[in-house]
Tab-separated table of C-alpha atoms and ligand atoms in Angstrom:
chain	number	residue	atom	x	y	z
V	1	MET	CA	-76.937	-18.983	-8.197
V	2	THR	CA	-73.637	-19.273	-6.435
V	3	GLN	CA	-72.379	-22.351	-4.389
V	4	HIS	CA	-70.325	-21.327	-1.070
V	5	LEU	CA	-67.721	-23.369	-0.133
V	6	ARG	CA	-65.231	-23.797	3.030
V	7	THR	CA	-62.347	-25.639	3.471
V	8	GLN	CA	-59.320	-24.785	5.711
V	9	VAL	CA	-56.704	-24.390	2.340
V	10	ALA	CA	-57.815	-23.905	-1.155
V	11	ILE	CA	-55.194	-25.635	-3.229
V	12	ILE	CA	-55.010	-24.210	-6.811
V	13	GLY	CA	-54.102	-26.704	-9.057
V	14	GLY	CA	-54.291	-30.807	-9.252
V	15	GLY	CA	-50.403	-31.553	-10.985
V	16	PRO	CA	-47.885	-33.190	-8.398
V	17	SER	CA	-47.548	-30.294	-6.211
V	18	GLY	CA	-51.529	-30.105	-5.403
V	19	LEU	CA	-51.771	-33.453	-4.937
V	20	LEU	CA	-48.575	-34.058	-3.183
V	21	LEU	CA	-49.166	-31.504	-0.331
V	22	GLY	CA	-52.738	-32.214	-0.635
V	23	GLN	CA	-52.253	-35.443	0.814
V	24	LEU	CA	-49.245	-34.684	3.338
V	25	LEU	CA	-51.957	-32.116	4.802
V	26	GLY	CA	-55.059	-34.384	4.210
V	27	LEU	CA	-53.458	-37.269	6.563
V	28	GLN	CA	-52.769	-35.086	9.060
V	29	GLY	CA	-57.085	-34.057	9.048
V	30	ILE	CA	-56.562	-30.907	7.544
V	31	ASP	CA	-59.528	-30.352	5.101
V	32	THR	CA	-58.367	-29.032	1.418
V	33	LEU	CA	-60.053	-28.716	-2.346
V	34	ILE	CA	-58.214	-28.866	-4.520
V	35	LEU	CA	-59.288	-26.839	-8.279
V	36	GLU	CA	-57.546	-28.586	-11.335
V	37	ARG	CA	-58.465	-26.760	-14.591
V	38	GLN	CA	-58.477	-29.563	-16.977
V	39	THR	CA	-59.638	-32.978	-16.331
V	40	ARG	CA	-57.902	-35.854	-14.543
V	41	ALA	CA	-57.699	-37.542	-17.463
V	42	HIS	CA	-56.241	-34.768	-19.368
V	43	VAL	CA	-53.541	-34.266	-16.158
V	44	LEU	CA	-52.793	-38.341	-16.106
V	45	SER	CA	-51.796	-37.395	-20.223
V	46	ARG	CA	-49.030	-35.197	-19.483
V	47	ILE	CA	-45.462	-36.940	-20.136
V	48	ARG	CA	-43.035	-34.991	-18.589
V	49	ALA	CA	-40.030	-35.483	-15.271
V	50	GLY	CA	-38.365	-39.216	-15.011
V	51	VAL	CA	-35.849	-38.788	-12.408
V	52	LEU	CA	-36.508	-38.391	-8.597
V	53	GLU	CA	-34.095	-37.608	-6.389
V	54	THR	CA	-33.480	-39.264	-2.384
V	55	GLY	CA	-35.759	-36.886	-0.596
V	56	THR	CA	-38.248	-36.872	-2.810
V	57	VAL	CA	-39.203	-40.395	-2.186
V	58	ASP	CA	-38.864	-39.984	1.159
V	59	VAL	CA	-41.411	-37.262	0.761
V	60	LEU	CA	-43.538	-39.461	-1.095
V	61	ARG	CA	-42.965	-42.865	1.201
V	62	ARG	CA	-44.114	-40.444	3.692
V	63	ALA	CA	-47.317	-39.818	2.097
V	64	GLY	CA	-48.252	-42.971	1.654
V	65	CYS	CA	-47.865	-43.104	-1.944
V	66	ALA	CA	-44.197	-44.725	-2.529
V	67	ASP	CA	-45.792	-48.100	-2.442
V	68	ARG	CA	-45.786	-48.569	-6.597
V	69	LEU	CA	-42.912	-46.618	-7.137
V	70	GLU	CA	-40.553	-49.171	-4.356
V	71	ARG	CA	-42.269	-51.651	-6.748
V	72	GLU	CA	-41.910	-50.581	-10.295
V	73	GLY	CA	-39.357	-47.806	-10.115
V	74	PHE	CA	-35.609	-48.157	-10.875
V	75	ILE	CA	-32.725	-47.197	-8.741
V	76	HIS	CA	-29.984	-45.683	-10.515
V	77	HIS	CA	-26.733	-45.438	-8.990
V	78	GLY	CA	-25.062	-43.345	-11.329
V	79	THR	CA	-25.324	-41.402	-14.628
V	80	MET	CA	-23.048	-41.794	-18.114
V	81	ILE	CA	-21.617	-38.715	-20.065
V	82	SER	CA	-20.776	-38.356	-23.349
V	83	CYS	CA	-18.625	-35.488	-25.516
V	84	ASP	CA	-18.721	-36.592	-29.138
V	85	ASP	CA	-17.333	-39.984	-28.782
V	86	ASP	CA	-15.664	-40.624	-25.500
V	87	GLN	CA	-18.253	-41.056	-22.604
V	88	PHE	CA	-17.609	-41.463	-18.770
V	89	ARG	CA	-19.527	-42.231	-15.923
V	90	ILE	CA	-21.011	-40.174	-12.240
V	91	ASP	CA	-20.845	-43.056	-9.930
V	92	PHE	CA	-23.210	-41.518	-7.296
V	93	GLU	CA	-22.990	-43.948	-5.234
V	94	ALA	CA	-18.985	-44.111	-4.443
V	95	LEU	CA	-19.511	-40.100	-4.450
V	96	THR	CA	-22.691	-39.164	-1.992
V	97	GLY	CA	-23.907	-42.564	-1.159
V	98	GLN	CA	-27.289	-42.064	-2.727
V	99	SER	CA	-28.928	-42.589	-5.887
V	100	VAL	CA	-31.932	-41.724	-7.784
V	101	THR	CA	-35.232	-43.373	-9.058
V	102	VAL	CA	-36.109	-43.632	-12.296
V	103	TYR	CA	-39.501	-43.552	-12.039
V	104	GLY	CA	-41.924	-41.296	-14.750
V	105	GLN	CA	-44.030	-38.018	-13.336
V	106	THR	CA	-47.015	-39.445	-14.686
V	107	GLU	CA	-47.048	-42.246	-12.529
V	108	VAL	CA	-46.356	-39.730	-9.607
V	109	THR	CA	-49.321	-38.049	-10.407
V	110	ARG	CA	-51.555	-41.451	-11.000
V	111	ASP	CA	-50.478	-42.844	-7.306
V	112	LEU	CA	-51.027	-39.212	-6.063
V	113	TYR	CA	-54.515	-39.243	-7.676
V	114	ASP	CA	-55.558	-42.723	-6.375
V	115	ALA	CA	-54.315	-41.812	-3.224
V	116	ARG	CA	-57.309	-38.876	-2.890
V	117	ASP	CA	-59.748	-40.947	-3.634
V	118	THR	CA	-58.852	-42.775	-0.684
V	119	LEU	CA	-58.368	-40.466	1.221
V	120	GLY	CA	-62.334	-38.811	0.197
V	121	HIS	CA	-61.409	-35.189	0.164
V	122	PRO	CA	-62.659	-33.417	-2.860
V	123	THR	CA	-61.053	-31.905	-6.175
V	124	LEU	CA	-63.132	-29.912	-8.908
V	125	HIS	CA	-61.916	-30.581	-11.824
V	126	GLU	CA	-62.548	-28.186	-15.203
V	127	VAL	CA	-63.174	-25.016	-13.552
V	128	GLY	CA	-62.877	-21.953	-15.116
V	129	ASP	CA	-62.546	-18.066	-13.770
V	130	VAL	CA	-60.810	-18.578	-10.911
V	131	ALA	CA	-59.997	-15.833	-8.903
V	132	ILE	CA	-58.559	-15.461	-5.640
V	133	HIS	CA	-59.433	-13.162	-3.148
V	134	ASP	CA	-58.599	-11.033	0.118
V	135	VAL	CA	-54.938	-12.458	0.222
V	136	GLU	CA	-54.113	-10.088	2.932
V	137	THR	CA	-56.936	-10.586	4.927
V	138	ASP	CA	-57.250	-13.555	8.076
V	139	THR	CA	-60.701	-14.776	5.061
V	140	PRO	CA	-59.022	-15.042	1.781
V	141	ALA	CA	-61.083	-16.360	-0.857
V	142	VAL	CA	-61.118	-18.609	-4.284
V	143	HIS	CA	-63.563	-17.483	-7.168
V	144	LEU	CA	-64.473	-19.783	-10.141
V	145	THR	CA	-67.106	-21.316	-12.556
V	146	HIS	CA	-67.445	-25.101	-12.307
V	147	GLY	CA	-70.404	-26.865	-13.834
V	148	GLY	CA	-71.768	-23.556	-14.953
V	149	ARG	CA	-72.105	-22.745	-11.934
V	150	LYS	CA	-70.415	-19.909	-10.083
V	151	VAL	CA	-68.608	-20.687	-6.257
V	152	GLN	CA	-67.256	-18.793	-4.015
V	153	ILE	CA	-64.871	-20.928	-1.262
V	154	THR	CA	-63.683	-19.338	2.176
V	155	CYS	CA	-60.508	-20.496	3.382
V	156	ASP	CA	-57.893	-20.231	5.984
V	157	TYR	CA	-54.503	-20.429	3.147
V	158	VAL	CA	-54.878	-20.390	-0.638
V	159	VAL	CA	-51.778	-22.556	-2.466
V	160	GLY	CA	-50.761	-21.480	-6.121
V	161	CYS	CA	-49.922	-24.578	-7.427
V	162	ASP	CA	-51.143	-23.616	-10.237
V	163	GLY	CA	-47.830	-24.298	-12.671
V	164	TYR	CA	-45.791	-21.559	-14.916
V	165	HIS	CA	-48.973	-20.583	-16.968
V	166	GLY	CA	-51.547	-20.184	-13.518
V	167	VAL	CA	-53.441	-17.465	-11.938
V	168	SER	CA	-51.940	-17.730	-8.593
V	169	ARG	CA	-48.095	-15.879	-9.212
V	170	GLN	CA	-50.279	-12.789	-10.430
V	171	THR	CA	-51.795	-12.358	-7.303
V	172	ILE	CA	-48.981	-10.701	-5.962
V	173	PRO	CA	-48.965	-6.923	-6.262
V	174	GLY	CA	-46.689	-6.337	-9.416
V	175	ASP	CA	-44.580	-3.914	-7.462
V	176	LYS	CA	-44.261	-6.601	-4.520
V	177	ARG	CA	-43.120	-9.330	-6.515
V	178	GLN	CA	-39.533	-9.273	-8.181
V	179	GLU	CA	-39.644	-11.917	-11.219
V	180	PHE	CA	-36.168	-13.772	-12.545
V	181	GLU	CA	-36.000	-15.330	-16.175
V	182	LYS	CA	-33.251	-16.581	-18.582
V	183	VAL	CA	-35.016	-18.048	-21.761
V	184	TYR	CA	-32.947	-20.475	-23.730
V	185	PRO	CA	-32.421	-19.868	-27.705
V	186	PHE	CA	-33.398	-24.167	-27.456
V	187	GLY	CA	-35.783	-26.742	-26.973
V	188	TRP	CA	-35.945	-29.960	-26.382
V	189	LEU	CA	-37.597	-32.629	-28.452
V	190	GLY	CA	-38.932	-35.608	-26.941
V	191	VAL	CA	-40.202	-38.711	-27.732
V	192	LEU	CA	-41.581	-42.095	-25.754
V	193	SER	CA	-40.587	-45.214	-27.909
V	194	GLU	CA	-41.804	-48.391	-26.630
V	195	THR	CA	-37.927	-49.924	-27.047
V	196	PRO	CA	-35.436	-50.783	-24.972
V	197	PRO	CA	-33.533	-48.412	-23.748
V	198	VAL	CA	-29.770	-48.083	-25.113
V	199	GLU	CA	-28.499	-47.696	-21.699
V	200	ASP	CA	-28.964	-49.248	-18.592
V	201	GLU	CA	-28.723	-45.687	-16.918
V	202	LEU	CA	-29.255	-42.246	-18.111
V	203	LEU	CA	-26.609	-40.795	-20.743
V	204	TYR	CA	-26.410	-37.533	-21.187
V	205	ALA	CA	-24.613	-36.391	-24.551
V	206	SER	CA	-22.854	-33.753	-25.567
V	207	SER	CA	-21.779	-32.813	-29.493
V	208	ALA	CA	-21.019	-30.251	-32.256
V	209	ARG	CA	-24.666	-30.995	-33.374
V	210	GLY	CA	-26.199	-30.282	-29.954
V	211	PHE	CA	-27.391	-31.957	-26.919
V	212	ALA	CA	-29.466	-34.955	-26.165
V	213	LEU	CA	-30.401	-37.718	-23.435
V	214	CYS	CA	-31.207	-41.225	-23.329
V	215	SER	CA	-33.551	-41.791	-20.249
V	216	MET	CA	-36.191	-44.829	-20.306
V	217	ARG	CA	-39.225	-45.433	-18.162
V	218	ASN	CA	-39.347	-49.125	-17.776
V	219	GLU	CA	-37.303	-51.975	-19.750
V	220	ASN	CA	-39.838	-51.376	-22.980
V	221	LEU	CA	-40.210	-47.623	-22.967
V	222	SER	CA	-37.639	-45.687	-23.565
V	223	ARG	CA	-37.530	-41.514	-23.033
V	224	TYR	CA	-34.833	-39.832	-25.797
V	225	TYR	CA	-34.610	-36.121	-26.299
V	226	ILE	CA	-32.440	-33.425	-28.600
V	227	GLN	CA	-31.657	-29.982	-28.503
V	228	CYS	CA	-33.959	-28.524	-31.235
V	229	PRO	CA	-34.101	-24.764	-32.037
V	230	ALA	CA	-36.234	-22.911	-30.186
V	231	LYS	CA	-39.427	-22.641	-33.046
V	232	THR	CA	-39.460	-26.445	-34.103
V	233	THR	CA	-42.878	-28.224	-33.635
V	234	ALA	CA	-43.008	-32.269	-32.782
V	235	GLU	CA	-44.968	-32.306	-36.230
V	236	ALA	CA	-41.830	-31.005	-38.414
V	237	TRP	CA	-39.937	-34.121	-37.194
V	238	SER	CA	-40.716	-37.677	-38.600
V	239	ASP	CA	-39.706	-40.656	-36.761
V	240	ALA	CA	-36.923	-41.417	-39.372
V	241	ALA	CA	-35.361	-37.683	-38.788
V	242	PHE	CA	-35.454	-38.245	-34.861
V	243	TRP	CA	-33.534	-41.720	-34.718
V	244	GLU	CA	-31.136	-39.780	-37.303
V	245	GLU	CA	-30.183	-36.944	-35.361
V	246	LEU	CA	-30.166	-38.650	-32.205
V	247	GLN	CA	-27.539	-41.238	-33.448
V	248	ARG	CA	-25.343	-38.707	-34.622
V	249	ARG	CA	-25.001	-37.228	-31.292
V	250	LEU	CA	-23.888	-39.979	-29.449
V	251	PRO	CA	-21.057	-42.150	-29.084
V	252	GLN	CA	-20.752	-44.163	-32.280
V	253	ASP	CA	-20.473	-47.749	-30.296
V	254	VAL	CA	-24.165	-46.505	-28.435
V	255	ALA	CA	-25.470	-45.427	-31.532
V	256	ALA	CA	-24.881	-48.604	-33.555
V	257	ARG	CA	-26.656	-50.346	-29.818
V	258	LEU	CA	-29.330	-48.207	-30.531
V	259	ILE	CA	-32.958	-49.963	-31.042
V	260	THR	CA	-35.553	-47.565	-32.763
V	261	GLY	CA	-39.006	-47.930	-33.459
V	262	THR	CA	-42.496	-46.084	-33.955
V	263	THR	CA	-42.706	-43.249	-31.356
V	264	VAL	CA	-46.093	-43.247	-28.948
V	265	GLU	CA	-45.190	-39.429	-27.944
V	266	LYS	CA	-43.419	-36.767	-29.560
V	267	SER	CA	-43.448	-32.948	-28.020
V	268	VAL	CA	-41.082	-30.085	-27.540
V	269	ALA	CA	-40.720	-28.004	-24.325
V	270	GLN	CA	-39.265	-24.629	-24.731
V	271	LEU	CA	-36.242	-24.012	-22.122
V	272	ARG	CA	-36.396	-21.131	-19.302
V	273	SER	CA	-35.314	-20.393	-15.906
V	274	PHE	CA	-37.592	-18.773	-13.760
V	275	VAL	CA	-38.017	-17.106	-10.103
V	276	VAL	CA	-40.844	-15.076	-8.882
V	277	GLU	CA	-39.980	-13.679	-5.059
V	278	PRO	CA	-41.430	-13.677	-2.767
V	279	MET	CA	-43.267	-16.927	-2.822
V	280	GLN	CA	-46.040	-15.852	-0.503
V	281	TRP	CA	-48.232	-13.344	-0.101
V	282	GLY	CA	-50.502	-12.538	2.789
V	283	ARG	CA	-52.084	-16.146	3.154
V	284	LEU	CA	-51.156	-17.007	-0.497
V	285	PHE	CA	-48.261	-19.718	-0.735
V	286	LEU	CA	-46.738	-20.683	-4.564
V	287	CYS	CA	-45.436	-24.361	-4.778
V	288	GLY	CA	-43.591	-25.592	-7.945
V	289	ASP	CA	-43.510	-24.092	-11.251
V	290	ALA	CA	-46.205	-21.768	-10.319
V	291	ALA	CA	-42.880	-20.087	-8.583
V	292	HIS	CA	-39.465	-20.985	-10.137
V	293	ILE	CA	-38.953	-23.281	-14.112
V	294	VAL	CA	-35.902	-24.709	-14.391
V	295	PRO	CA	-34.658	-26.632	-18.102
V	296	PRO	CA	-34.716	-30.381	-17.762
V	297	THR	CA	-31.449	-31.400	-17.974
V	298	GLY	CA	-30.274	-31.219	-14.207
V	299	ALA	CA	-33.979	-33.180	-13.585
V	300	LYS	CA	-34.729	-30.525	-10.789
V	301	GLY	CA	-37.856	-29.564	-11.649
V	302	LEU	CA	-40.486	-32.011	-10.086
V	303	ASN	CA	-38.195	-32.356	-7.453
V	304	THR	CA	-37.699	-28.941	-6.716
V	305	ALA	CA	-41.339	-28.590	-6.313
V	306	VAL	CA	-41.502	-31.286	-3.842
V	307	GLY	CA	-39.068	-29.340	-1.962
V	308	ASP	CA	-41.625	-26.572	-1.404
V	309	VAL	CA	-44.556	-28.876	-0.782
V	310	HIS	CA	-42.642	-30.577	1.952
V	311	TYR	CA	-41.618	-26.715	3.617
V	312	LEU	CA	-45.456	-25.822	3.412
V	313	SER	CA	-46.634	-28.915	4.606
V	314	ASP	CA	-44.694	-28.760	7.622
V	315	ALA	CA	-45.398	-25.189	8.069
V	316	LEU	CA	-49.682	-25.674	7.640
V	317	ILE	CA	-49.851	-28.422	9.912
V	318	GLN	CA	-47.679	-27.064	12.873
V	319	ARG	CA	-49.356	-23.818	12.445
V	320	TYR	CA	-52.990	-26.018	12.795
V	321	ALA	CA	-51.237	-28.412	15.631
V	322	ASP	CA	-50.085	-25.427	17.558
V	323	GLY	CA	-51.042	-21.994	16.208
V	324	CYS	CA	-47.683	-21.055	15.316
V	325	THR	CA	-47.041	-19.207	12.333
V	326	LYS	CA	-43.313	-18.943	12.489
V	327	ALA	CA	-42.501	-21.977	9.708
V	328	LEU	CA	-45.567	-20.174	7.870
V	329	GLU	CA	-44.070	-16.812	7.384
V	330	GLY	CA	-39.928	-18.202	6.701
V	331	TYR	CA	-41.661	-20.029	4.226
V	332	SER	CA	-40.544	-18.358	1.475
V	333	ALA	CA	-36.883	-17.472	2.532
V	334	THR	CA	-36.653	-21.178	3.290
V	335	ALA	CA	-38.256	-22.394	0.170
V	336	LEU	CA	-35.803	-20.161	-2.135
V	337	ALA	CA	-32.991	-21.096	-1.121
V	338	ARG	CA	-33.265	-23.923	-1.838
V	339	VAL	CA	-34.728	-23.272	-4.791
V	340	TRP	CA	-31.761	-21.009	-5.946
V	341	LYS	CA	-29.705	-23.920	-5.817
V	342	ALA	CA	-31.605	-25.545	-8.180
V	343	GLU	CA	-31.745	-23.195	-10.605
V	344	ARG	CA	-28.012	-22.467	-10.731
V	345	PHE	CA	-27.309	-26.341	-11.043
V	346	SER	CA	-29.833	-26.454	-14.011
V	347	TRP	CA	-28.425	-23.506	-15.598
V	348	TRP	CA	-24.626	-25.145	-15.609
V	349	MET	CA	-25.728	-28.194	-16.398
V	350	THR	CA	-26.859	-26.750	-19.286
V	351	SER	CA	-24.619	-24.524	-20.400
V	352	LEU	CA	-21.878	-26.912	-20.184
V	353	LEU	CA	-23.708	-29.528	-22.423
V	354	HIS	CA	-25.866	-27.698	-25.081
V	355	HIS	CA	-24.109	-25.959	-28.268
V	356	VAL	CA	-25.882	-22.424	-28.355
V	357	PRO	CA	-26.587	-21.652	-32.038
V	358	ALA	CA	-24.107	-18.935	-32.609
V	359	GLN	CA	-21.769	-19.629	-29.851
V	360	SER	CA	-17.871	-18.294	-30.223
V	361	SER	CA	-15.527	-21.096	-30.893
V	362	PHE	CA	-13.605	-20.255	-27.374
V	363	ASP	CA	-17.253	-20.740	-25.682
V	364	THR	CA	-16.936	-24.299	-27.189
V	365	ARG	CA	-13.153	-24.847	-25.961
V	366	MET	CA	-14.866	-23.699	-22.802
V	367	GLN	CA	-17.276	-26.550	-22.885
V	368	THR	CA	-14.664	-29.001	-23.697
V	369	ALA	CA	-12.264	-27.824	-21.097
V	370	GLU	CA	-15.264	-28.321	-18.485
V	371	ILE	CA	-16.304	-31.593	-19.159
V	372	ALA	CA	-12.670	-33.096	-19.174
V	373	PHE	CA	-12.017	-31.601	-16.232
V	374	LEU	CA	-15.459	-32.973	-14.846
V	375	ARG	CA	-13.745	-36.486	-16.330
V	376	ALA	CA	-10.794	-36.488	-14.778
V	377	ASN	CA	-11.594	-34.589	-11.164
V	378	ARG	CA	-13.328	-36.814	-8.502
V	379	ALA	CA	-14.213	-33.246	-6.394
V	380	ALA	CA	-16.093	-31.637	-9.354
V	381	GLN	CA	-17.845	-35.272	-9.652
V	382	THR	CA	-18.653	-35.089	-6.336
V	383	VAL	CA	-20.361	-31.728	-6.615
V	384	LEU	CA	-22.411	-32.744	-9.672
V	385	ALA	CA	-23.349	-35.855	-7.832
V	386	GLN	CA	-24.668	-33.593	-5.101
V	387	ASN	CA	-26.672	-31.451	-6.450
V	388	TYR	CA	-28.354	-34.212	-8.898
V	389	VAL	CA	-29.326	-37.037	-6.324
V	390	GLY	CA	-30.797	-33.952	-4.187
V	391	LEU	CA	-29.340	-31.451	-1.895
V	392	PRO	CA	-30.634	-31.917	1.681
V	393	PHE	CA	-33.992	-30.094	2.602
Z	1	LIG	P1	-47.825	-28.907	-12.906
Z	1	LIG	O1	-47.670	-27.182	-14.398
Z	1	LIG	O2	-47.650	-29.780	-13.100
Z	1	LIG	O3	-49.360	-28.641	-12.499
Z	1	LIG	C1	-49.957	-27.854	-12.691
Z	1	LIG	C2	-51.540	-27.799	-12.529
Z	1	LIG	O4	-52.623	-26.453	-12.287
Z	1	LIG	C3	-52.067	-28.121	-13.780
Z	1	LIG	O5	-52.951	-29.410	-13.813
Z	1	LIG	C4	-52.892	-27.010	-15.332
Z	1	LIG	O6	-53.565	-27.715	-15.231
Z	1	LIG	C5	-53.261	-27.025	-13.363
Z	1	LIG	N1	-53.390	-25.239	-13.695
Z	1	LIG	C6	-52.972	-24.336	-14.162
Z	1	LIG	N2	-53.884	-22.970	-14.583
Z	1	LIG	C7	-54.910	-23.272	-13.543
Z	1	LIG	C8	-55.756	-22.558	-13.064
Z	1	LIG	N3	-56.179	-20.992	-13.504
Z	1	LIG	N4	-56.676	-23.529	-12.396
Z	1	LIG	C9	-56.769	-24.433	-12.086
Z	1	LIG	N5	-55.536	-25.441	-12.580
Z	1	LIG	C10	-54.955	-24.377	-12.620
Z	1	LIG	N6	-39.259	-31.508	-15.232
Z	1	LIG	C11	-38.147	-32.561	-14.875
Z	1	LIG	O7	-37.779	-32.373	-13.126
Z	1	LIG	N7	-38.029	-33.266	-15.803
Z	1	LIG	C12	-38.549	-33.062	-16.905
Z	1	LIG	O8	-38.509	-33.596	-17.737
Z	1	LIG	C13	-39.381	-32.202	-17.337
Z	1	LIG	N8	-39.780	-32.259	-18.591
Z	1	LIG	C14	-41.230	-31.273	-18.620
Z	1	LIG	C15	-41.518	-31.181	-19.414
Z	1	LIG	C16	-42.529	-30.283	-20.136
Z	1	LIG	C17	-43.501	-29.945	-21.365
Z	1	LIG	C18	-42.885	-29.018	-18.599
Z	1	LIG	C19	-44.285	-28.010	-19.065
Z	1	LIG	C20	-42.570	-29.246	-17.471
Z	1	LIG	C21	-41.450	-30.164	-17.110
Z	1	LIG	N9	-40.674	-30.582	-16.370
Z	1	LIG	C22	-39.650	-31.403	-16.507
Z	1	LIG	C23	-41.194	-29.572	-15.415
Z	1	LIG	C24	-42.677	-30.523	-14.413
Z	1	LIG	O9	-42.283	-31.706	-14.366
Z	1	LIG	C25	-42.888	-29.883	-13.234
Z	1	LIG	O10	-41.464	-29.559	-12.510
Z	1	LIG	C26	-43.749	-30.262	-12.445
Z	1	LIG	O11	-44.956	-30.476	-13.439
Z	1	LIG	C27	-44.274	-29.511	-11.725
Z	1	LIG	O12	-45.099	-29.444	-10.747
Z	1	LIG	P2	-46.371	-28.540	-10.229
Z	1	LIG	O13	-45.966	-27.647	-9.492
Z	1	LIG	O14	-47.498	-28.752	-9.589
Z	1	LIG	O15	-47.125	-27.723	-11.726
Z	2	LIG	C1	-36.531	-38.050	-18.294
Z	2	LIG	O1	-36.284	-39.634	-18.288
Z	2	LIG	O2	-37.713	-37.416	-19.112
Z	2	LIG	C2	-36.309	-36.692	-17.518
Z	2	LIG	C3	-34.566	-37.369	-17.038
Z	2	LIG	C4	-33.374	-36.309	-17.070
Z	2	LIG	C5	-33.552	-35.317	-17.443
Z	2	LIG	C6	-34.531	-34.891	-18.307
Z	2	LIG	C7	-35.959	-35.665	-18.028
Z	2	LIG	O3	-32.390	-34.589	-16.761
């Protein structure tokens, strides 16, 4: 027995991209149906991004989902950068007049789910066998299984918000899509610890032993990362080994102040840069990690996803308001213009601060010289600050 459903916009993926798109469209009376492979609890168990650009906060405010963020988020007016024992600050406020907000992606996703509950639009969790059909017609469809039944959804548009491993990108014919990828020869080993952050702001540390990042979620929950070999597993690292390696990559005065403790989460993220072109095909549109991936060094993953949702939601709202499809037809070009700038910045920050295992002594000198130039040059610091706080939509 097949269940037949109808909606205006079918959204595949109930992560931040899908939930935010559903919220912005729903507030304008546009029907959406979100299809999520995992349980809600599983989605909310993920520990990912931590830094929100100014523009991201503005979009969340427009979506009516920024109340808790404004109460509990931490405004950061700058960030620290260190090279071995030397450190300096990039003053976002002085250089750009803007700041960033530290507020975990997990909390953003929780707020978006709560908002969807209030909106009352449907989300199907634990769906399977999602397949997208007829996107080159005016009547696209999504077929899936849910609760042991076959489900067929007819809709006006399909939006793939299903991340890097989702199905939507593959729906664009192989000879019509172009993929750009760089896989980095290292990963990030990240921990959450119920300890006070070592600094009031983030610290991006470059050292001969490799990269480290000191971040946080609140005054008693810290987020730390160290660059690790690509094939490392979290299980291979004891807490003691992690803390010792982190301290060896930080300036000595910072390492001396580090408060260690039992980690409550430990995971390894592989690092890659990836973009697919185009980000639309017929009545299928891609948002977020379904279309692009960045190494987390520049804190651009979630923020670039929000940029896509900003453009696509505006285009769909216009189409349903007055039938004009001009912005919809131009979505991919508009979104990619901002995506590639985020890709460049993320690649640049990653190349600057990480030591590739087999890099030459000349490459190491180039990194040292670039960090020294950044330390001393206001124009160079302004370029980093403008990209970090977020380029305009
Ligand atoms: P997501 O991957 O978050 O969500 C996609 C959703 O689609 C998932 O819930 C998935 O279950 C679902 N899905 C997949 N296939 C499906 C199917 N066939 N049918 C139905 N549903 C399906 N960014 C930062 O800025 N800073 C960071 O520190 C950072 N750390 C990260 C660490 C890891 C391990 C990962 C994977 C990413 C990290 N990111 C980070 C990037 C991350 O934050 C993404 O940019 C963000 O999750 C993008 O959100 P979505 O586009 O919604 O994709
Ligand atoms: C985090 O807090 O998880 C975080 C912050 C900044 C980054 C990456 C991750 O660049």
